[in-house]
Amino acid sequence: MVTLAKVADRAKLKPRRDPYFAPLSRGCAIGLRKMTASSEGTWIARWRDPDTAKQHHQPLGSFDELPPNERYDAAVKAAKEWFAHLGHGGSTEAVTVREACERYIAQLERDKRHQTAADVRRRFEQYVFSLPLAKVELGKLAVRHIEAWRHALQDMPTHRGAARTDSSLNRDMVCLKAALNFAFKKKLITTDAAWRNELVPVKDADNRRQLYLDRQQRQALIDAATPDMALFIKALCALPLRPGAMGSLTVADFDRRLNTITVRSDKAAKGRTIKLPDTTADLFAQAAKDKLPTAHLFTRWDGAQWVKDKWTLPVRAATEAAGLPADATLYTIRHSVITDLVTAGTDLATVASIAGTSVLMIQRNYHHLQQEAAAAALERVAL
């Protein structure tokens, strides 16, 4: 019987392509592949599926960073971790973090969440695929890997060159967490211990947006924008959708007879139908004029869909031309319209439904406005 525990015994093994295996337990073995006489070899685990009798192999590495007398124990430990993974129903595939991210993107595409998939891919390409974490196999993923990635991301500027805020860090972390959770659900990894506590969002990073544009400022932005962008901004001023959701609307989503719009693509609350007031319905009818049902309602001058990469520079130019704060964005408009709805006394559940978010989020970010409105109401009834 082959013995691999001692350095002297391993040194006597003749070079060959096939690994030398030594049993650890029933159906489980540790192996060493030694290709040359001078090589220390690389370790491999072997597991036999009791249901199919099929053998599966998992490369473990050379452990050459350790002294020769410690490599066997390290290889056995790694092998047992893999066996435990399989014992909990884990996959026999050796999937890296990058491959797990790619599978998550593919699932988003299958769910027809194309815009979300494009945004997630952009973030992964910038902040995951270029870092060492991408090459780590899920079966070997540890807290130290996630911790190192998070620290590297904190120190990395955004794609615009600006210092990364806690809010930006949270948005990038949530994408990776979603991909790893998807891999966990598919049993590509049988525990989320590596990232469960490491990818927790920074607390209070997404405090309520402070920048507010009043109606006059919003009109100034519309007046300063190009005609195609002006129509898009005007729609956002009338209906506080996320810009991406507004850009995804098609002519078929607008029912002129009922004056309703159905939001089918959004970060949340997909498939909801919103009743439009007459003035907003007229605006949407103007955008839909002479377009096919499959065409997007609000498009650029060249007919292309409005997406983040297309609207960023035009909005920045219009903001500067209108003399508005440099950090004003399309999301500032959404925040401003929601603010107006809340201060007007609109029921928070209604606001949440229109905006496509949760009542909890509205309460967390806009409750202070409701308190102010309540104080004003109390003032009016006081004797």
Short mmCIF file of N, CA, C and O in Angstrom, two decimals, residues 62-180:
data_model
loop_
_atom_site.label_atom_id
_atom_site.label_comp_id
_atom_site.label_asym_id
_atom_site.label_seq_id
_atom_site.Cartn_x
_atom_site.Cartn_y
_atom_site.Cartn_z
N SER A 62 0.19 22.41 -4.44
CA SER A 62 1.46 21.79 -4.06
C SER A 62 1.83 22.04 -2.61
O SER A 62 2.65 21.32 -2.04
N PHE A 63 1.24 23.08 -2.00
CA PHE A 63 1.57 23.47 -0.63
C PHE A 63 3.06 23.71 -0.45
O PHE A 63 3.63 23.46 0.63
N ASP A 64 3.70 24.19 -1.52
CA ASP A 64 5.15 24.39 -1.45
C ASP A 64 5.56 25.58 -0.59
O ASP A 64 6.75 25.82 -0.38
N GLU A 65 4.57 26.33 -0.09
CA GLU A 65 4.89 27.41 0.84
C GLU A 65 5.16 26.87 2.24
O GLU A 65 5.63 27.61 3.12
N LEU A 66 4.84 25.57 2.44
CA LEU A 66 5.05 24.92 3.74
C LEU A 66 6.29 24.03 3.70
O LEU A 66 6.70 23.56 2.62
N PRO A 67 6.89 23.75 4.84
CA PRO A 67 7.99 22.77 4.88
C PRO A 67 7.48 21.41 4.41
O PRO A 67 6.29 21.08 4.61
N PRO A 68 8.32 20.58 3.79
CA PRO A 68 7.88 19.28 3.28
C PRO A 68 7.16 18.40 4.30
O PRO A 68 6.22 17.68 3.96
N ASN A 69 7.59 18.48 5.57
CA ASN A 69 6.98 17.61 6.58
C ASN A 69 5.59 18.07 7.02
O ASN A 69 4.91 17.38 7.78
N GLU A 70 5.14 19.24 6.55
CA GLU A 70 3.81 19.74 6.91
C GLU A 70 2.81 19.65 5.76
O GLU A 70 1.62 19.90 5.94
N ARG A 71 3.29 19.26 4.58
CA ARG A 71 2.43 19.32 3.40
C ARG A 71 1.35 18.24 3.39
O ARG A 71 0.24 18.49 2.94
N TYR A 72 1.68 17.07 3.89
CA TYR A 72 0.69 15.99 3.90
C TYR A 72 -0.51 16.38 4.77
O TYR A 72 -1.67 16.24 4.35
N ASP A 73 -0.24 16.87 5.99
CA ASP A 73 -1.33 17.26 6.89
C ASP A 73 -2.17 18.38 6.27
O ASP A 73 -3.41 18.37 6.40
N ALA A 74 -1.52 19.33 5.61
CA ALA A 74 -2.25 20.42 4.97
C ALA A 74 -3.12 19.90 3.84
O ALA A 74 -4.27 20.34 3.65
N ALA A 75 -2.59 18.95 3.07
CA ALA A 75 -3.35 18.37 1.96
C ALA A 75 -4.54 17.57 2.48
O ALA A 75 -5.65 17.64 1.93
N VAL A 76 -4.34 16.82 3.55
CA VAL A 76 -5.44 16.04 4.14
C VAL A 76 -6.53 16.97 4.66
O VAL A 76 -7.73 16.71 4.48
N LYS A 77 -6.12 18.06 5.29
CA LYS A 77 -7.10 19.01 5.81
C LYS A 77 -7.94 19.60 4.67
O LYS A 77 -9.17 19.69 4.76
N ALA A 78 -7.26 20.00 3.58
CA ALA A 78 -7.97 20.56 2.42
C ALA A 78 -8.89 19.52 1.79
O ALA A 78 -10.02 19.83 1.37
N ALA A 79 -8.43 18.28 1.73
CA ALA A 79 -9.24 17.21 1.16
C ALA A 79 -10.50 16.97 2.00
O ALA A 79 -11.60 16.82 1.47
N LYS A 80 -10.35 16.97 3.31
CA LYS A 80 -11.49 16.73 4.19
C LYS A 80 -12.51 17.87 4.09
O LYS A 80 -13.72 17.64 4.22
N GLU A 81 -12.02 19.09 3.89
CA GLU A 81 -12.94 20.22 3.71
C GLU A 81 -13.76 20.02 2.43
O GLU A 81 -14.96 20.33 2.40
N TRP A 82 -13.09 19.49 1.39
CA TRP A 82 -13.82 19.23 0.15
C TRP A 82 -14.83 18.10 0.34
O TRP A 82 -15.96 18.17 -0.12
N PHE A 83 -14.42 17.05 1.05
CA PHE A 83 -15.33 15.93 1.32
C PHE A 83 -16.55 16.42 2.13
O PHE A 83 -17.68 15.98 1.88
N ALA A 84 -16.30 17.32 3.10
CA ALA A 84 -17.41 17.86 3.89
C ALA A 84 -18.35 18.68 3.01
O ALA A 84 -19.57 18.61 3.16
N HIS A 85 -17.77 19.43 2.08
CA HIS A 85 -18.58 20.20 1.13
C HIS A 85 -19.49 19.27 0.33
O HIS A 85 -20.69 19.54 0.19
N LEU A 86 -18.95 18.18 -0.14
CA LEU A 86 -19.75 17.21 -0.91
C LEU A 86 -20.78 16.53 -0.03
O LEU A 86 -21.92 16.27 -0.46
N GLY A 87 -20.40 16.28 1.22
CA GLY A 87 -21.31 15.62 2.14
C GLY A 87 -22.54 16.45 2.46
O GLY A 87 -23.59 15.91 2.82
N HIS A 88 -22.40 17.78 2.32
CA HIS A 88 -23.53 18.67 2.56
C HIS A 88 -24.31 18.95 1.27
O HIS A 88 -25.14 19.86 1.22
N GLY A 89 -24.05 18.17 0.26
CA GLY A 89 -24.79 18.34 -0.99
C GLY A 89 -24.14 19.28 -1.97
O GLY A 89 -24.75 19.69 -2.96
N GLY A 90 -22.89 19.68 -1.70
CA GLY A 90 -22.19 20.62 -2.57
C GLY A 90 -21.85 20.03 -3.93
O GLY A 90 -21.77 18.81 -4.11
N SER A 91 -21.64 20.91 -4.89
CA SER A 91 -21.30 20.48 -6.24
C SER A 91 -19.87 19.97 -6.31
O SER A 91 -18.99 20.41 -5.56
N THR A 92 -19.63 19.05 -7.23
CA THR A 92 -18.27 18.55 -7.45
C THR A 92 -17.47 19.47 -8.38
O THR A 92 -16.29 19.26 -8.59
N GLU A 93 -18.15 20.50 -8.93
CA GLU A 93 -17.45 21.42 -9.82
C GLU A 93 -16.49 22.31 -9.03
O GLU A 93 -16.78 22.73 -7.92
N ALA A 94 -15.35 22.61 -9.65
CA ALA A 94 -14.40 23.56 -9.07
C ALA A 94 -14.64 24.91 -9.74
O ALA A 94 -14.10 25.20 -10.80
N VAL A 95 -15.50 25.72 -9.13
CA VAL A 95 -15.91 26.99 -9.71
C VAL A 95 -15.21 28.13 -9.01
O VAL A 95 -15.17 28.19 -7.77
N THR A 96 -14.64 29.06 -9.78
CA THR A 96 -13.98 30.22 -9.19
C THR A 96 -15.00 31.32 -8.91
O THR A 96 -16.15 31.27 -9.39
N VAL A 97 -14.57 32.33 -8.17
CA VAL A 97 -15.45 33.47 -7.88
C VAL A 97 -15.86 34.14 -9.18
O VAL A 97 -17.02 34.52 -9.35
N ARG A 98 -14.93 34.28 -10.12
CA ARG A 98 -15.26 34.90 -11.40
C ARG A 98 -16.34 34.09 -12.13
O ARG A 98 -17.30 34.67 -12.66
N GLU A 99 -16.18 32.77 -12.16
CA GLU A 99 -17.17 31.94 -12.84
C GLU A 99 -18.53 32.03 -12.15
O GLU A 99 -19.57 32.02 -12.82
N ALA A 100 -18.53 32.15 -10.83
CA ALA A 100 -19.79 32.30 -10.10
C ALA A 100 -20.45 33.62 -10.47
O ALA A 100 -21.68 33.69 -10.64
N CYS A 101 -19.66 34.67 -10.62
CA CYS A 101 -20.18 35.98 -11.02
C CYS A 101 -20.76 35.91 -12.44
O CYS A 101 -21.83 36.48 -12.72
N GLU A 102 -20.07 35.21 -13.33
CA GLU A 102 -20.56 35.08 -14.70
C GLU A 102 -21.89 34.33 -14.72
O GLU A 102 -22.79 34.67 -15.49
N ARG A 103 -22.03 33.31 -13.90
CA ARG A 103 -23.28 32.54 -13.85
C ARG A 103 -24.42 33.41 -13.30
O ARG A 103 -25.56 33.28 -13.74
N TYR A 104 -24.09 34.27 -12.36
CA TYR A 104 -25.11 35.16 -11.82
C TYR A 104 -25.60 36.14 -12.89
O TYR A 104 -26.80 36.38 -13.03
N ILE A 105 -24.66 36.68 -13.66
CA ILE A 105 -25.03 37.59 -14.75
C ILE A 105 -25.90 36.86 -15.77
O ILE A 105 -26.90 37.40 -16.26
N ALA A 106 -25.53 35.62 -16.09
CA ALA A 106 -26.31 34.83 -17.04
C ALA A 106 -27.73 34.62 -16.54
O ALA A 106 -28.70 34.65 -17.32
N GLN A 107 -27.88 34.43 -15.23
CA GLN A 107 -29.22 34.24 -14.66
C GLN A 107 -30.03 35.53 -14.77
O GLN A 107 -31.24 35.50 -15.07
N LEU A 108 -29.40 36.66 -14.55
CA LEU A 108 -30.09 37.95 -14.72
C LEU A 108 -30.57 38.11 -16.15
O LEU A 108 -31.67 38.60 -16.40
N GLU A 109 -29.73 37.69 -17.10
CA GLU A 109 -30.13 37.77 -18.51
C GLU A 109 -31.31 36.85 -18.79
O GLU A 109 -32.24 37.23 -19.52
N ARG A 110 -31.29 35.64 -18.23
CA ARG A 110 -32.40 34.71 -18.43
C ARG A 110 -33.70 35.26 -17.84
O ARG A 110 -34.78 34.99 -18.35
N ASP A 111 -33.57 36.03 -16.77
CA ASP A 111 -34.74 36.65 -16.14
C ASP A 111 -35.15 37.93 -16.86
O ASP A 111 -36.05 38.64 -16.38
N LYS A 112 -34.47 38.22 -17.99
CA LYS A 112 -34.75 39.40 -18.80
C LYS A 112 -34.48 40.71 -18.05
O LYS A 112 -35.06 41.75 -18.35
N ARG A 113 -33.59 40.65 -17.11
CA ARG A 113 -33.17 41.86 -16.38
C ARG A 113 -31.88 42.37 -17.04
O ARG A 113 -30.81 42.42 -16.44
N HIS A 114 -32.02 42.73 -18.30
CA HIS A 114 -30.85 43.04 -19.12
C HIS A 114 -30.09 44.26 -18.63
O HIS A 114 -28.84 44.27 -18.64
N GLN A 115 -30.80 45.28 -18.21
CA GLN A 115 -30.12 46.49 -17.76
C GLN A 115 -29.37 46.23 -16.45
O GLN A 115 -28.23 46.68 -16.27
N THR A 116 -30.00 45.48 -15.55
CA THR A 116 -29.33 45.12 -14.31
C THR A 116 -28.10 44.27 -14.59
O THR A 116 -27.04 44.47 -13.99
N ALA A 117 -28.23 43.33 -15.52
CA ALA A 117 -27.10 42.48 -15.89
C ALA A 117 -25.94 43.30 -16.42
O ALA A 117 -24.77 43.04 -16.09
N ALA A 118 -26.24 44.30 -17.24
CA ALA A 118 -25.19 45.15 -17.81
C ALA A 118 -24.49 45.95 -16.72
O ALA A 118 -23.26 46.10 -16.73
N ASP A 119 -25.27 46.47 -15.78
CA ASP A 119 -24.67 47.25 -14.68
C ASP A 119 -23.82 46.37 -13.78
O ASP A 119 -22.71 46.74 -13.39
N VAL A 120 -24.31 45.17 -13.47
CA VAL A 120 -23.56 44.25 -12.62
C VAL A 120 -22.27 43.82 -13.31
O VAL A 120 -21.21 43.77 -12.67
N ARG A 121 -22.34 43.53 -14.60
CA ARG A 121 -21.13 43.14 -15.32
C ARG A 121 -20.09 44.26 -15.30
O ARG A 121 -18.90 44.01 -15.10
N ARG A 122 -20.54 45.50 -15.48
CA ARG A 122 -19.61 46.63 -15.45
C ARG A 122 -18.91 46.71 -14.10
O ARG A 122 -17.70 46.89 -14.03
N ARG A 123 -19.67 46.53 -13.03
CA ARG A 123 -19.07 46.59 -11.70
C ARG A 123 -18.09 45.44 -11.47
O ARG A 123 -17.01 45.62 -10.91
N PHE A 124 -18.47 44.23 -11.91
CA PHE A 124 -17.59 43.09 -11.74
C PHE A 124 -16.28 43.28 -12.53
O PHE A 124 -15.20 42.96 -12.04
N GLU A 125 -16.39 43.77 -13.76
CA GLU A 125 -15.20 43.95 -14.58
C GLU A 125 -14.26 44.98 -13.98
O GLU A 125 -13.04 44.86 -14.11
N GLN A 126 -14.81 45.96 -13.30
CA GLN A 126 -13.98 47.00 -12.71
C GLN A 126 -13.45 46.64 -11.34
O GLN A 126 -12.31 46.98 -11.00
N TYR A 127 -14.26 45.92 -10.54
CA TYR A 127 -13.92 45.77 -9.13
C TYR A 127 -13.78 44.33 -8.64
O TYR A 127 -13.46 44.13 -7.47
N VAL A 128 -14.00 43.35 -9.50
CA VAL A 128 -13.84 41.95 -9.08
C VAL A 128 -12.89 41.21 -10.00
O VAL A 128 -11.88 40.63 -9.54
N PHE A 129 -13.16 41.21 -11.29
CA PHE A 129 -12.40 40.39 -12.23
C PHE A 129 -10.92 40.78 -12.30
O PHE A 129 -10.08 39.96 -12.64
N SER A 130 -10.61 42.03 -11.97
CA SER A 130 -9.22 42.50 -12.04
C SER A 130 -8.45 42.26 -10.75
O SER A 130 -7.25 42.54 -10.67
N LEU A 131 -9.11 41.72 -9.73
CA LEU A 131 -8.48 41.52 -8.43
C LEU A 131 -8.26 40.03 -8.15
O LEU A 131 -8.92 39.18 -8.75
N PRO A 132 -7.32 39.70 -7.24
CA PRO A 132 -7.00 38.29 -6.96
C PRO A 132 -8.19 37.43 -6.56
O PRO A 132 -8.21 36.23 -6.81
N LEU A 133 -9.20 38.04 -5.95
CA LEU A 133 -10.37 37.27 -5.50
C LEU A 133 -11.01 36.49 -6.64
O LEU A 133 -11.54 35.40 -6.43
N ALA A 134 -10.97 37.03 -7.86
CA ALA A 134 -11.65 36.41 -8.99
C ALA A 134 -11.16 34.99 -9.26
O ALA A 134 -11.91 34.15 -9.75
N LYS A 135 -9.90 34.70 -8.93
CA LYS A 135 -9.31 33.40 -9.24
C LYS A 135 -9.48 32.37 -8.13
O LYS A 135 -9.13 31.20 -8.30
N VAL A 136 -10.03 32.79 -7.00
CA VAL A 136 -10.18 31.88 -5.86
C VAL A 136 -11.34 30.92 -6.11
O VAL A 136 -12.43 31.35 -6.50
N GLU A 137 -11.12 29.64 -5.91
CA GLU A 137 -12.19 28.66 -6.04
C GLU A 137 -13.15 28.79 -4.86
O GLU A 137 -12.73 29.03 -3.73
N LEU A 138 -14.44 28.62 -5.14
CA LEU A 138 -15.43 28.77 -4.09
C LEU A 138 -15.18 27.81 -2.93
O LEU A 138 -15.40 28.16 -1.77
N GLY A 139 -14.72 26.62 -3.25
CA GLY A 139 -14.46 25.64 -2.19
C GLY A 139 -13.35 26.05 -1.26
O GLY A 139 -13.24 25.53 -0.14
N LYS A 140 -12.50 26.99 -1.70
CA LYS A 140 -11.39 27.47 -0.88
C LYS A 140 -11.60 28.88 -0.37
O LYS A 140 -10.72 29.46 0.26
N LEU A 141 -12.76 29.44 -0.67
CA LEU A 141 -13.05 30.82 -0.29
C LEU A 141 -13.09 30.96 1.23
O LEU A 141 -13.78 30.20 1.92
N ALA A 142 -12.35 31.93 1.74
CA ALA A 142 -12.27 32.15 3.18
C ALA A 142 -12.50 33.62 3.51
O ALA A 142 -12.48 34.48 2.63
N VAL A 143 -12.71 33.87 4.79
CA VAL A 143 -12.95 35.24 5.25
C VAL A 143 -11.82 36.16 4.81
O VAL A 143 -12.04 37.30 4.40
N ARG A 144 -10.58 35.68 4.89
CA ARG A 144 -9.43 36.53 4.54
C ARG A 144 -9.49 36.99 3.09
O ARG A 144 -9.04 38.10 2.78
N HIS A 145 -10.02 36.17 2.19
CA HIS A 145 -10.13 36.56 0.79
C HIS A 145 -11.13 37.72 0.63
O HIS A 145 -10.85 38.70 -0.06
N ILE A 146 -12.28 37.59 1.28
CA ILE A 146 -13.30 38.63 1.18
C ILE A 146 -12.83 39.91 1.87
O ILE A 146 -13.04 41.02 1.38
N GLU A 147 -12.17 39.74 2.99
CA GLU A 147 -11.66 40.89 3.74
C GLU A 147 -10.63 41.66 2.92
O GLU A 147 -10.66 42.90 2.86
N ALA A 148 -9.72 40.93 2.27
CA ALA A 148 -8.70 41.58 1.44
C ALA A 148 -9.34 42.30 0.26
O ALA A 148 -8.92 43.41 -0.11
N TRP A 149 -10.37 41.68 -0.34
CA TRP A 149 -11.06 42.33 -1.47
C TRP A 149 -11.75 43.60 -1.02
O TRP A 149 -11.67 44.63 -1.69
N ARG A 150 -12.40 43.54 0.12
CA ARG A 150 -13.13 44.73 0.61
C ARG A 150 -12.17 45.87 0.90
O ARG A 150 -12.43 47.02 0.56
N HIS A 151 -11.03 45.56 1.52
CA HIS A 151 -10.05 46.61 1.81
C HIS A 151 -9.49 47.20 0.52
O HIS A 151 -9.30 48.43 0.42
N ALA A 152 -9.23 46.35 -0.47
CA ALA A 152 -8.72 46.84 -1.76
C ALA A 152 -9.74 47.73 -2.44
O ALA A 152 -9.40 48.76 -3.04
N LEU A 153 -11.02 47.36 -2.34
CA LEU A 153 -12.07 48.14 -2.96
C LEU A 153 -12.22 49.50 -2.27
O LEU A 153 -12.42 50.52 -2.94
N GLN A 154 -12.11 49.52 -0.95
CA GLN A 154 -12.20 50.79 -0.22
C GLN A 154 -11.12 51.77 -0.66
O GLN A 154 -11.36 52.98 -0.71
N ASP A 155 -9.95 51.24 -0.98
CA ASP A 155 -8.82 52.10 -1.37
C ASP A 155 -8.83 52.46 -2.85
O ASP A 155 -8.05 53.30 -3.29
N MET A 156 -9.70 51.82 -3.62
CA MET A 156 -9.73 52.02 -5.06
C MET A 156 -10.68 53.16 -5.43
O MET A 156 -11.80 53.21 -4.94
N PRO A 157 -10.25 54.09 -6.29
CA PRO A 157 -11.16 55.16 -6.71
C PRO A 157 -12.27 54.60 -7.59
O PRO A 157 -12.16 53.50 -8.14
N THR A 158 -13.34 55.34 -7.74
CA THR A 158 -14.43 54.94 -8.62
C THR A 158 -13.98 55.05 -10.07
O THR A 158 -12.90 55.56 -10.36
N HIS A 159 -14.83 54.57 -11.01
CA HIS A 159 -14.44 54.60 -12.42
C HIS A 159 -14.32 56.02 -12.94
O HIS A 159 -13.73 56.26 -14.00
N ARG A 160 -14.81 57.02 -12.17
CA ARG A 160 -14.65 58.41 -12.56
C ARG A 160 -13.42 59.04 -11.93
O ARG A 160 -13.14 60.22 -12.12
N GLY A 161 -12.70 58.26 -11.10
CA GLY A 161 -11.49 58.77 -10.48
C GLY A 161 -11.70 59.40 -9.13
O GLY A 161 -10.75 59.87 -8.50
N ALA A 162 -12.93 59.43 -8.65
CA ALA A 162 -13.22 60.05 -7.35
C ALA A 162 -12.97 59.05 -6.22
O ALA A 162 -12.94 57.84 -6.43
N ALA A 163 -12.76 59.61 -5.03
CA ALA A 163 -12.59 58.75 -3.86
C ALA A 163 -13.87 57.97 -3.61
O ALA A 163 -14.97 58.50 -3.78
N ARG A 164 -13.73 56.72 -3.21
CA ARG A 164 -14.90 55.89 -3.01
C ARG A 164 -15.59 56.22 -1.69
O ARG A 164 -14.97 56.23 -0.64
N THR A 165 -16.87 56.50 -1.76
CA THR A 165 -17.66 56.76 -0.57
C THR A 165 -18.19 55.45 -0.01
O THR A 165 -18.18 54.41 -0.68
N ASP A 166 -18.68 55.49 1.23
CA ASP A 166 -19.28 54.29 1.82
C ASP A 166 -20.50 53.85 1.01
O ASP A 166 -20.77 52.65 0.88
N SER A 167 -21.21 54.82 0.45
CA SER A 167 -22.38 54.49 -0.36
C SER A 167 -21.97 53.73 -1.62
O SER A 167 -22.61 52.74 -2.00
N SER A 168 -20.88 54.18 -2.27
CA SER A 168 -20.38 53.48 -3.46
C SER A 168 -19.91 52.08 -3.09
O SER A 168 -20.14 51.12 -3.82
N LEU A 169 -19.22 51.97 -1.96
CA LEU A 169 -18.75 50.66 -1.50
C LEU A 169 -19.92 49.71 -1.30
O LEU A 169 -19.87 48.55 -1.72
N ASN A 170 -20.98 50.20 -0.71
CA ASN A 170 -22.16 49.35 -0.49
C ASN A 170 -22.75 48.84 -1.80
O ASN A 170 -23.12 47.68 -1.92
N ARG A 171 -22.84 49.73 -2.80
CA ARG A 171 -23.44 49.33 -4.08
C ARG A 171 -22.59 48.26 -4.77
O ARG A 171 -23.14 47.35 -5.41
N ASP A 172 -21.27 48.37 -4.65
CA ASP A 172 -20.41 47.38 -5.30
C ASP A 172 -20.38 46.07 -4.51
O ASP A 172 -20.30 44.99 -5.09
N MET A 173 -20.47 46.17 -3.19
CA MET A 173 -20.47 44.96 -2.37
C MET A 173 -21.74 44.14 -2.58
O MET A 173 -21.71 42.92 -2.59
N VAL A 174 -22.87 44.84 -2.74
CA VAL A 174 -24.14 44.12 -2.85
C VAL A 174 -24.18 43.26 -4.10
O VAL A 174 -24.81 42.18 -4.11
N CYS A 175 -23.49 43.68 -5.16
CA CYS A 175 -23.45 42.88 -6.39
C CYS A 175 -22.69 41.58 -6.16
O CYS A 175 -23.14 40.50 -6.56
N LEU A 176 -21.53 41.68 -5.50
CA LEU A 176 -20.75 40.47 -5.22
C LEU A 176 -21.50 39.56 -4.26
O LEU A 176 -21.53 38.34 -4.44
N LYS A 177 -22.13 40.15 -3.26
CA LYS A 177 -22.88 39.34 -2.30
C LYS A 177 -24.01 38.59 -3.00
O LYS A 177 -24.25 37.42 -2.71
N ALA A 178 -24.68 39.26 -3.92
CA ALA A 178 -25.77 38.62 -4.66
C ALA A 178 -25.25 37.44 -5.48
O ALA A 178 -25.89 36.39 -5.56
N ALA A 179 -24.09 37.61 -6.11
CA ALA A 179 -23.51 36.54 -6.92
C ALA A 179 -23.11 35.35 -6.05
O ALA A 179 -23.35 34.19 -6.41
N LEU A 180 -22.50 35.62 -4.90
CA LEU A 180 -22.09 34.54 -4.01
C LEU A 180 -23.31 33.85 -3.39
O LEU A 180 -23.31 32.63 -3.22
#
